[in-house]
Short mmCIF file of C-alpha atoms in Angstrom, two decimals:
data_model
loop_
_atom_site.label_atom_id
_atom_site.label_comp_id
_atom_site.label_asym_id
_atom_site.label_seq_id
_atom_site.Cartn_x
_atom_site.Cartn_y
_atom_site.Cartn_z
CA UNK A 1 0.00 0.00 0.00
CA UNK A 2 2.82 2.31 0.80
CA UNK A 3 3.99 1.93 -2.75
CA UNK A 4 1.10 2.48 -3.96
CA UNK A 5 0.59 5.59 -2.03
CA UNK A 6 4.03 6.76 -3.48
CA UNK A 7 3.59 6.23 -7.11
CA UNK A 8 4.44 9.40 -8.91
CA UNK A 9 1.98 12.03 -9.83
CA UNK A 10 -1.30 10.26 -9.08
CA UNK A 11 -2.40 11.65 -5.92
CA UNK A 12 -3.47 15.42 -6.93
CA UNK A 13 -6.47 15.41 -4.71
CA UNK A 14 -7.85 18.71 -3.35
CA UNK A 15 -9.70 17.90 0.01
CA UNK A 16 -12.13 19.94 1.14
CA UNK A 17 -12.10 18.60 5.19
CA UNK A 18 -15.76 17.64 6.83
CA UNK A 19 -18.14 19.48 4.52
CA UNK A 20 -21.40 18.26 5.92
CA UNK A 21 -24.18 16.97 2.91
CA UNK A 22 -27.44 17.85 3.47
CA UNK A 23 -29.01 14.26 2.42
CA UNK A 24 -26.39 12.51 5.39
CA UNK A 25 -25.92 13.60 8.89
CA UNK A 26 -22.36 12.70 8.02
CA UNK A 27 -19.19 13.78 8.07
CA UNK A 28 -17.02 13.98 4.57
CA UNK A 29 -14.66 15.29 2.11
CA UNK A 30 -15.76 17.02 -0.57
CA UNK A 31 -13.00 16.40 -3.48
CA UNK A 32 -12.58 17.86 -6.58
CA UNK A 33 -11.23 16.04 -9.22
CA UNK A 34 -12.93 16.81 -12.46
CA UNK A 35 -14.64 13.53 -13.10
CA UNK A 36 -12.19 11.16 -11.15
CA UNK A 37 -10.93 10.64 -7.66
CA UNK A 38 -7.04 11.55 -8.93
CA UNK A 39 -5.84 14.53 -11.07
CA UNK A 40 -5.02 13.76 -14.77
CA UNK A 41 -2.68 16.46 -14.69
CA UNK A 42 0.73 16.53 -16.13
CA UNK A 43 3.78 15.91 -13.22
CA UNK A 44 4.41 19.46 -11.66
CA UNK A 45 6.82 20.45 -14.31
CA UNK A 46 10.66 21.68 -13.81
CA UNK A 47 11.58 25.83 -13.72
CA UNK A 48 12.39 25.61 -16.79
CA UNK A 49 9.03 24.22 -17.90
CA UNK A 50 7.08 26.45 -15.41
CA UNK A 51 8.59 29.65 -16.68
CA UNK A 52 7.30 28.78 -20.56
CA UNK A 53 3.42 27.86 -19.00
CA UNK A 54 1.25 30.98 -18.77
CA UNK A 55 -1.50 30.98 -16.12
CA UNK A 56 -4.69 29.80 -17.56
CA UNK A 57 -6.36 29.98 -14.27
CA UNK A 58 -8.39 32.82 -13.27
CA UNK A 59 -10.02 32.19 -9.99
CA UNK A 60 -9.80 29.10 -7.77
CA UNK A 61 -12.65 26.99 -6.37
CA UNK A 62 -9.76 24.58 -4.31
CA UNK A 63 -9.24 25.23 -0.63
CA UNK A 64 -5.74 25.41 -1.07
CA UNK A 65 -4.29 28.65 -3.32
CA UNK A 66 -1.02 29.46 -4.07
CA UNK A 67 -0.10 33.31 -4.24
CA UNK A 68 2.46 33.25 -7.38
CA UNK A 69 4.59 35.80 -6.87
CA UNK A 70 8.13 37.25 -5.92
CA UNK A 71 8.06 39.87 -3.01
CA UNK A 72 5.84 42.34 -2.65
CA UNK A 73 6.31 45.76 -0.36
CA UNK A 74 6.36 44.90 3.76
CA UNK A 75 3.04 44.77 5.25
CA UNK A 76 3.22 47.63 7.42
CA UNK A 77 2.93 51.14 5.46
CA UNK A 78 6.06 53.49 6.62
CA UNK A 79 3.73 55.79 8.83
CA UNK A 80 3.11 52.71 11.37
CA UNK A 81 6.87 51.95 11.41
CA UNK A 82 9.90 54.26 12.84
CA UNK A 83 12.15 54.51 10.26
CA UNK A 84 15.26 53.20 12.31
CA UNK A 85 13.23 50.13 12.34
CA UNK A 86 12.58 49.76 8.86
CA UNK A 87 16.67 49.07 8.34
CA UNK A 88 17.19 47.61 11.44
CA UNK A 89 17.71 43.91 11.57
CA UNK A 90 18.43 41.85 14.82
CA UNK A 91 21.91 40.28 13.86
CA UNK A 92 21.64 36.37 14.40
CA UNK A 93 17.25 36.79 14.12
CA UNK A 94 15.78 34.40 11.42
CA UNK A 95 18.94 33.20 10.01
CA UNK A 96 17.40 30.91 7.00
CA UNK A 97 16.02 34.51 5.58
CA UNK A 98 17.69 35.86 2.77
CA UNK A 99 18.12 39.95 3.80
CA UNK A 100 15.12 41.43 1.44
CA UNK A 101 11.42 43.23 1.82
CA UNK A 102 9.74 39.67 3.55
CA UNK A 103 12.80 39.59 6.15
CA UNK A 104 12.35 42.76 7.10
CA UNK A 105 8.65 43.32 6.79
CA UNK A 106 8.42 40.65 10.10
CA UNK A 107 11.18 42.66 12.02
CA UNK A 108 9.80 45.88 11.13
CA UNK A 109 6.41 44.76 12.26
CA UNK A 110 7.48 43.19 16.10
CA UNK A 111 9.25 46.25 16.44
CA UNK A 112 5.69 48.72 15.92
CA UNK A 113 3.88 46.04 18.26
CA UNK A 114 6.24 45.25 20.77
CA UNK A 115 8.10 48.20 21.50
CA UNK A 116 6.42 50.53 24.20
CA UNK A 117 7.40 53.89 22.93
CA UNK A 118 6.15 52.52 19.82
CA UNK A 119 2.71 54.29 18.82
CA UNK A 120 1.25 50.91 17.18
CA UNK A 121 2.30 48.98 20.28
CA UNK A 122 0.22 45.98 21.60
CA UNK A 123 0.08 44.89 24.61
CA UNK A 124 0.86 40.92 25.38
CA UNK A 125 -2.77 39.66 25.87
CA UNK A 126 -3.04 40.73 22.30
CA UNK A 127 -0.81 40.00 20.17
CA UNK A 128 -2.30 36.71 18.28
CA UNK A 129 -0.55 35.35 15.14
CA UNK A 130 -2.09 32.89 13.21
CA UNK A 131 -0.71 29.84 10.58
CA UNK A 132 -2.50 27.95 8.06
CA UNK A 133 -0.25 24.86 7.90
CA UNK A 134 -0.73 22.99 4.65
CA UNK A 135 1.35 24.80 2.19
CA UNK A 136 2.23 27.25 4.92
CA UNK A 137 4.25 25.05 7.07
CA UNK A 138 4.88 21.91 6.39
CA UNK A 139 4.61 20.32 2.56
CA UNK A 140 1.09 19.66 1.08
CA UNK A 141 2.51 18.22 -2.19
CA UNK A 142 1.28 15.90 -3.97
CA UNK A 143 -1.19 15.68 -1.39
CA UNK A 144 -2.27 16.28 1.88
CA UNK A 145 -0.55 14.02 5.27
CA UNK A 146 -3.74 13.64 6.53
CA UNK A 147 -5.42 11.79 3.30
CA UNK A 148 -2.25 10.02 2.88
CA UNK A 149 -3.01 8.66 6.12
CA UNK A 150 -6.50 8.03 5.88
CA UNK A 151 -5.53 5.86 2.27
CA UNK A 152 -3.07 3.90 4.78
CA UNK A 153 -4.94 3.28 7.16
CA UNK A 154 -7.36 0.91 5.00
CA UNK A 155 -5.02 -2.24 5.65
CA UNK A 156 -5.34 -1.51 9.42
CA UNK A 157 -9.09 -0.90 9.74
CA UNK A 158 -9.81 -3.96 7.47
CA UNK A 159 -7.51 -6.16 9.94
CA UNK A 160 -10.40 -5.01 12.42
CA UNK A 161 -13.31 -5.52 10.20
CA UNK A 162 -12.75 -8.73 8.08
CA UNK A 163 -15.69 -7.96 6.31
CA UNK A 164 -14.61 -4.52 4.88
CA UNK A 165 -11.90 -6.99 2.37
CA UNK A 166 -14.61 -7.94 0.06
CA UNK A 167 -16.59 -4.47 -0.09
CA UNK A 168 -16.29 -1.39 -2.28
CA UNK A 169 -14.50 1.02 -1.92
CA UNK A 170 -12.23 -0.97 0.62
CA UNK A 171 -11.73 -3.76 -1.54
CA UNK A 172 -10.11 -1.78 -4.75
CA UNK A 173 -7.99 0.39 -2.39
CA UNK A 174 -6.49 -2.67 -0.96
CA UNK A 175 -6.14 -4.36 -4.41
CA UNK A 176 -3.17 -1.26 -5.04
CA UNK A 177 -5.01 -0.92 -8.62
CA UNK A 178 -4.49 2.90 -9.44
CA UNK A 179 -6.65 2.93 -12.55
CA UNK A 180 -9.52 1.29 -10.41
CA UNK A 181 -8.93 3.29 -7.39
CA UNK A 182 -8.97 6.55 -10.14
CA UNK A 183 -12.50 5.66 -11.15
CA UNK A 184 -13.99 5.51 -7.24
CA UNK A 185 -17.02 7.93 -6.95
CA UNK A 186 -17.03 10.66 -4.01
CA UNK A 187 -19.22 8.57 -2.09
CA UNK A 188 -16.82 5.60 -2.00
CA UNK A 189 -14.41 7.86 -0.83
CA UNK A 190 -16.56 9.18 1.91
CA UNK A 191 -16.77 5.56 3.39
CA UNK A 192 -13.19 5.65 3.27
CA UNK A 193 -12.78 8.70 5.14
CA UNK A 194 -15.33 7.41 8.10
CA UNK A 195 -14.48 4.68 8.56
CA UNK A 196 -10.48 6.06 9.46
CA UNK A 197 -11.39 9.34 11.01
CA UNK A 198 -14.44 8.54 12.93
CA UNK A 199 -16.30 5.92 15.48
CA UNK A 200 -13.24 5.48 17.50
CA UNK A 201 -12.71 6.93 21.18
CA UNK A 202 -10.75 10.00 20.89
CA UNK A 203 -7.23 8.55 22.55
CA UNK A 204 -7.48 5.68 20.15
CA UNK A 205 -7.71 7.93 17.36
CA UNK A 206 -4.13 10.16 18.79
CA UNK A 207 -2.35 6.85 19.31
CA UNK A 208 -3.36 5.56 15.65
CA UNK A 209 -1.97 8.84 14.16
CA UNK A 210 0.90 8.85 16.48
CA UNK A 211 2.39 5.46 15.22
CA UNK A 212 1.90 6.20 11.46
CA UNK A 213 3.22 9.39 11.86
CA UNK A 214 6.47 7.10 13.34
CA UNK A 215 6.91 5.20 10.35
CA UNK A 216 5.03 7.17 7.43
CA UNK A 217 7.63 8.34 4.85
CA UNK A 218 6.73 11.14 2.01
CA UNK A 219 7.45 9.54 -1.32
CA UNK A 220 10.24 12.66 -2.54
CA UNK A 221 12.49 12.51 0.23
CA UNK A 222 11.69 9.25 2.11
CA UNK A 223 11.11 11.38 5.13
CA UNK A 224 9.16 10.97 8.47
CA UNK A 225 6.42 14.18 7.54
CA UNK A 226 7.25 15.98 10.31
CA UNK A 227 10.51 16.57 9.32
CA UNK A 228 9.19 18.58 5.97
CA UNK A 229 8.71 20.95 8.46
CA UNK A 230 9.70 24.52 6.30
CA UNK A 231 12.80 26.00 8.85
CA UNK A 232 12.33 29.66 8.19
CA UNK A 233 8.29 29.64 9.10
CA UNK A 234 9.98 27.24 12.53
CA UNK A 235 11.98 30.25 13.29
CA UNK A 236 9.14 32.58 12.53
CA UNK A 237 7.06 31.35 15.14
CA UNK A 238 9.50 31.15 17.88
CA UNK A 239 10.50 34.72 16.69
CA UNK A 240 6.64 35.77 17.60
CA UNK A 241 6.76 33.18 20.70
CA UNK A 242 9.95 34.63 22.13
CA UNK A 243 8.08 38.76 21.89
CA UNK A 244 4.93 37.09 24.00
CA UNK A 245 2.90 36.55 21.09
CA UNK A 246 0.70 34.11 20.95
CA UNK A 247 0.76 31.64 18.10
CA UNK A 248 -2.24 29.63 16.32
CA UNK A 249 -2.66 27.04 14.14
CA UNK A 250 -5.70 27.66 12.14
CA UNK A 251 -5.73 24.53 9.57
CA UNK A 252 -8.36 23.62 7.04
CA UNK A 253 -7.11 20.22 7.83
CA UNK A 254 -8.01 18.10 10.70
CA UNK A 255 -8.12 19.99 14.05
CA UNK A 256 -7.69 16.63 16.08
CA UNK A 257 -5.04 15.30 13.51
CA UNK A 258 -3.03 18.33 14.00
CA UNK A 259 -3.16 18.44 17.53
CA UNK A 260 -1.27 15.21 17.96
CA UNK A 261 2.02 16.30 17.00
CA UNK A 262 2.01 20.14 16.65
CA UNK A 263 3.46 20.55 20.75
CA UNK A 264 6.49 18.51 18.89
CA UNK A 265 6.86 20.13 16.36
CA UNK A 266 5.77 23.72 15.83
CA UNK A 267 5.99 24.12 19.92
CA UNK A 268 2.19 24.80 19.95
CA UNK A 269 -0.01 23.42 22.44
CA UNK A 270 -3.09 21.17 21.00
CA UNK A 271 -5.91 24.02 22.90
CA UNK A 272 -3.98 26.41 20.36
CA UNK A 273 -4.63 24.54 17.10
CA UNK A 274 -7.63 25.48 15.54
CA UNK A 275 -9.10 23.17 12.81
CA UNK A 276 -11.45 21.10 11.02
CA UNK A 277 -14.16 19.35 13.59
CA UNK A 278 -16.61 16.61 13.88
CA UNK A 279 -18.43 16.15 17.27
CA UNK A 280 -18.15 13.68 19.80
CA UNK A 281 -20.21 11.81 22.26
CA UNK A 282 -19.75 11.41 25.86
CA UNK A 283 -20.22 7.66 26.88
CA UNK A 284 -18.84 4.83 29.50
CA UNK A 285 -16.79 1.96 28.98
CA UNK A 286 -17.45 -1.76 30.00
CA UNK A 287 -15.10 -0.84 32.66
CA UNK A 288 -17.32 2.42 33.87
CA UNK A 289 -14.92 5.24 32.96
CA UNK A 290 -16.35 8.48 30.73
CA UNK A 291 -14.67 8.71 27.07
CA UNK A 292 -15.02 9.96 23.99
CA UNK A 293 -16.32 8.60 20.37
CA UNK A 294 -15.44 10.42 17.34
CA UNK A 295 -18.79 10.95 15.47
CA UNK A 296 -19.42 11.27 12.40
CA UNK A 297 -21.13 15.02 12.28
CA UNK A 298 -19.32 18.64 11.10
CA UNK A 299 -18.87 20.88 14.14
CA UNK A 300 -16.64 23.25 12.07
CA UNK A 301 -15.35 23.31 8.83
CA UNK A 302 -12.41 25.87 9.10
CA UNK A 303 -11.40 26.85 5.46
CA UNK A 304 -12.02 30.33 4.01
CA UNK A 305 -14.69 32.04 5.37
CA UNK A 306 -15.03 29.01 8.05
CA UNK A 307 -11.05 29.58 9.21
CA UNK A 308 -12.28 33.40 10.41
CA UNK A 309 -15.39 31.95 12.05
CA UNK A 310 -12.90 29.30 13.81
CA UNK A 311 -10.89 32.27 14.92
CA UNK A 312 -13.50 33.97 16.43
CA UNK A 313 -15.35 30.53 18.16
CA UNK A 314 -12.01 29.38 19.45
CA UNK A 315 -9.46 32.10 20.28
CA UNK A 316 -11.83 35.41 20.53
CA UNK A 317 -9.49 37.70 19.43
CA UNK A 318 -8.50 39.22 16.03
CA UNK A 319 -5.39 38.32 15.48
CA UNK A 320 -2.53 40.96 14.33
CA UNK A 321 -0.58 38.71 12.38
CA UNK A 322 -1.53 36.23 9.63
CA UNK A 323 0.55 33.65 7.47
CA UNK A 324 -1.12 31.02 5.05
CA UNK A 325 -0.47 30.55 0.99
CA UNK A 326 -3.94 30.06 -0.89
CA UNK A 327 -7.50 30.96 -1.67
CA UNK A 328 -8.80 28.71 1.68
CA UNK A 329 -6.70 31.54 3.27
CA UNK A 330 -7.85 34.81 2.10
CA UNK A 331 -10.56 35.38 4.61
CA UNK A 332 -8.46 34.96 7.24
CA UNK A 333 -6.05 37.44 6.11
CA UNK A 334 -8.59 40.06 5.21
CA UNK A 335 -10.22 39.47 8.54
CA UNK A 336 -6.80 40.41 10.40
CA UNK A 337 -5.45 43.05 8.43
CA UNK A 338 -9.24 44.72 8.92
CA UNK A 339 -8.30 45.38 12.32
CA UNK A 340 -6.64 48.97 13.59
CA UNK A 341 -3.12 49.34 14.44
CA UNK A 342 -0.13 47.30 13.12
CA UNK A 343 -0.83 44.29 11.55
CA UNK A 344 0.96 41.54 9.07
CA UNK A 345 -0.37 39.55 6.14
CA UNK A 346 2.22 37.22 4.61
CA UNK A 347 1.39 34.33 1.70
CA UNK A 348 3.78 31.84 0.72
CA UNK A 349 4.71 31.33 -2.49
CA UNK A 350 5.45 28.06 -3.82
CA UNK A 351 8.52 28.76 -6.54
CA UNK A 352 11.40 26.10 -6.09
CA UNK A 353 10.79 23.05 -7.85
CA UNK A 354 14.21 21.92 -7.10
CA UNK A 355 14.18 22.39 -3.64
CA UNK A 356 10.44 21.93 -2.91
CA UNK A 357 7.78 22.41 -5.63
CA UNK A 358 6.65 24.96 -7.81
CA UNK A 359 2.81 25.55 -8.36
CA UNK A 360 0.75 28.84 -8.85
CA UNK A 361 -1.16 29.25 -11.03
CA UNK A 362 -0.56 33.00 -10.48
CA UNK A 363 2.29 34.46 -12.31
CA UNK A 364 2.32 31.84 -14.48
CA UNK A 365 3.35 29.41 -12.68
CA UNK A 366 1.69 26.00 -13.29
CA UNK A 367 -2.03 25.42 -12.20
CA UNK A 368 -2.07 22.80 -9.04
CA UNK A 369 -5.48 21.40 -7.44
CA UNK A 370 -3.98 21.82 -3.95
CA UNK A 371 -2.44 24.73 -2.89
CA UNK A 372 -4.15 26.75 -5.34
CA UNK A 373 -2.79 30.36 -5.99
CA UNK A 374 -5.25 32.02 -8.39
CA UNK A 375 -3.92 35.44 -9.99
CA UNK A 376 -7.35 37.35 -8.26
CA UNK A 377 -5.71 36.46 -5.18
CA UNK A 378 -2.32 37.48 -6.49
CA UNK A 379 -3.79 41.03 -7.48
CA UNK A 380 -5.48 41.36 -4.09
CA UNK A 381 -2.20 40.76 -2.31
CA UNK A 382 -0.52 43.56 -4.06
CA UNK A 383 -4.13 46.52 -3.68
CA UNK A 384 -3.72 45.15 0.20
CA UNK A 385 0.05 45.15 1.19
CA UNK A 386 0.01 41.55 1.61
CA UNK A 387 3.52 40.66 1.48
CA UNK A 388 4.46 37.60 -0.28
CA UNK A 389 7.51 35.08 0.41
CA UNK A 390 9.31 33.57 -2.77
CA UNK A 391 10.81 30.20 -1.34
CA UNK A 392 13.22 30.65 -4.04
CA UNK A 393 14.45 34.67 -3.33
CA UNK A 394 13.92 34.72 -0.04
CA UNK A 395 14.91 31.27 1.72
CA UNK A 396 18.38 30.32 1.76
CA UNK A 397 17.15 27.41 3.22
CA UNK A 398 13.81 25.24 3.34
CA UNK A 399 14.15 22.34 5.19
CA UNK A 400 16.05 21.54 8.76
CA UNK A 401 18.48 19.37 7.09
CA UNK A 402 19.35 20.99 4.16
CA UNK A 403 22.94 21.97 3.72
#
């Protein structure tokens, strides 16, 4: 099945996490996939390639966008910034930066909010930053942890069920046929999803994702996925960590996959991770003690508009600071840079197909179904004073164990 899972190319699936259908009381992923479960698309292509492709695309309808772009101007318009700040960077601060308008947009904006005779200064209890995290980081290419785990965990949940091997959908994804397992329907890939992310108590579920995340590999670099991890955004947040902000992961993903391992490895507690969420049910086991059961029902879905309404039903503030890198994040952006006072807006952009991938389709870069980057969103970036990061221009460095 791992093989399978790491064949090249075939996995361009665009997940749209617990949209609720009005005909079930259920809880599934919407996917978009123009006729089949997996894209048809050609393999992401190489710079060279990318830079001949014009951008055919103009407006998204994935939750994941890509802003295609180079640097724009720092968030923060001169007036809100000293001007000693503005050229001012902490020696030894965010080393895996190359020095340029993204680099210094984040110091110039901690300066304005942390600094007391500053006249944009924020006081601790307020000063919220929030991440999107697929795309933003950690990788999302060629497709999302959390479905890759969902696909792997067939073998496992059929062990359970015996039943499940001679069934459809269950049966073709164990059978490792790709053109098969192309042709499943939405619906067959609902079942899938259930029956790996619900009806289990809650600790059952954290220990399940726990021990694949142990052993899962990502098919490019044959790494655990928590080690594709992107080293300048690590540094970012313990920048904003170490000037008493406090940092949030708002995820269209899973809230209660995330929460598993992003203490480890983003250093943010799991009551700080805001996501994607079914309900639960309180019961008793044989034994007597209370749990948990994962059900089957949308609580939140927290992509676009949804990620703003998370903000506001989990943390309760409007956050000052806001990183993500697609369409599923431009509400969330909008919503904090709405706010008075200082404030930061920053979009990755996907560029470096040598060291990462490259996928827009802003720019004219090439069109992707996950991670989208549409050129409306591209344009609205540059009216706003989003700033953008090029992986390519302005990381020297994208991973922890690059040389």
């Amino acid at each position: 099945m791992r093989k399978f899972l790491q064949s090249n190319g075939i996995f361009k699936i665009i997940i749209h996490l617990w949209i609720f259908p009005l005909r079930y009381n259920i809880l599934i992923f919407s996917v978009v996939f123009g006729g089949t479960l997996f894209s048809d698309e050609r393999p992401i292509p190489s710079p060279e390639e990318a830079g001949m492709r014009r951008d055919r695309s103009q407006d998204g309808i994935n939750r994941r966008s890509l802003l295609a772009t180079l640097v724009l101007l720092p968030t923060l318009p001169e007036t809100l910034v000293p001007a000693a700040a503005q050229t001012e960077a902490p020696g030894g601060l965010l080393p895996s930066w190359r020095e340029g308008p993204a680099k210094q947009a984040i110091f110039d904006f901690v300066h304005a909010t942390t600094e007391q005779s500053s006249p944009t200064y924020v006081a601790p209890d307020d000063r919220v930053a929030v991440f999107d995290q697929d795309g933003t980081l950690w990788v999302e290419q060629p497709m999302y942890t959390q479905v890759a785990y969902c696909l792997e965990r067939i073998p496992a949940v059929a062990a359970k069920k015996p039943e499940l091997r001679s069934i459809e959908p269950f049966k073709t994804v164990l059978s490792g046929n790709r053109e098969a397992i192309a042709k499943l329907s939405l619906r067959d890939l609902e079942k899938i999803l259930v029956a790996t992310l619900t009806g289990m108590p809650v600790e059952e579920f954290q220990s399940e994702v726990s021990r694949w995340l142990e052993t899962a590999r990502h098919p490019r670099w044959n790494r655990p996925y928590t080690e594709l991890i992107f080293h300048p955004m690590q540094e970012v947040l313990r920048y904003l960590q170490s000037n008493a902000f406090k940092t949030y992961i708002v995820t269209g993903g899973g809230q209660d996959f995330a929460r598993v391992y992003a203490a480890k490895v983003y250093g943010i507690p799991p009551e700080q991770v805001v996501g994607t969420a079914g309900t639960t049910k309180f019961g008793y086991g044989r034994d007597g003690k209370p749990f948990l059961t994962k059900e089957p029902k949308l609580l939140l879905n927290d992509d676009k508009a949804g990620k703003v309404e998370g903000i506001y039903f989990m943390i309760g503030r409007r956050p000052i600071a806001a990183f993500g890198n697609s369409v599923g994040d431009r509400e969330m952006l909008e919503y904090t840079r709405a706010g008075q006072g200082a404030r930061l807006a920053m979009l990755v952009l996907h560029d470096d197909a040598s060291r990462e991938y490259v996928y827009g389709p802003a720019t004219g870069l090439p069109d992707s179904k996950i991670g989208t980057f549409t050129p409306m969103l591209y344009d609205e970036a540059r009216k706003q004073g989003w700033t953008v990061i090029s992986m390519k221009n302005d990381w020297n460095r994208i991973f922890a164990f690059d040389v």
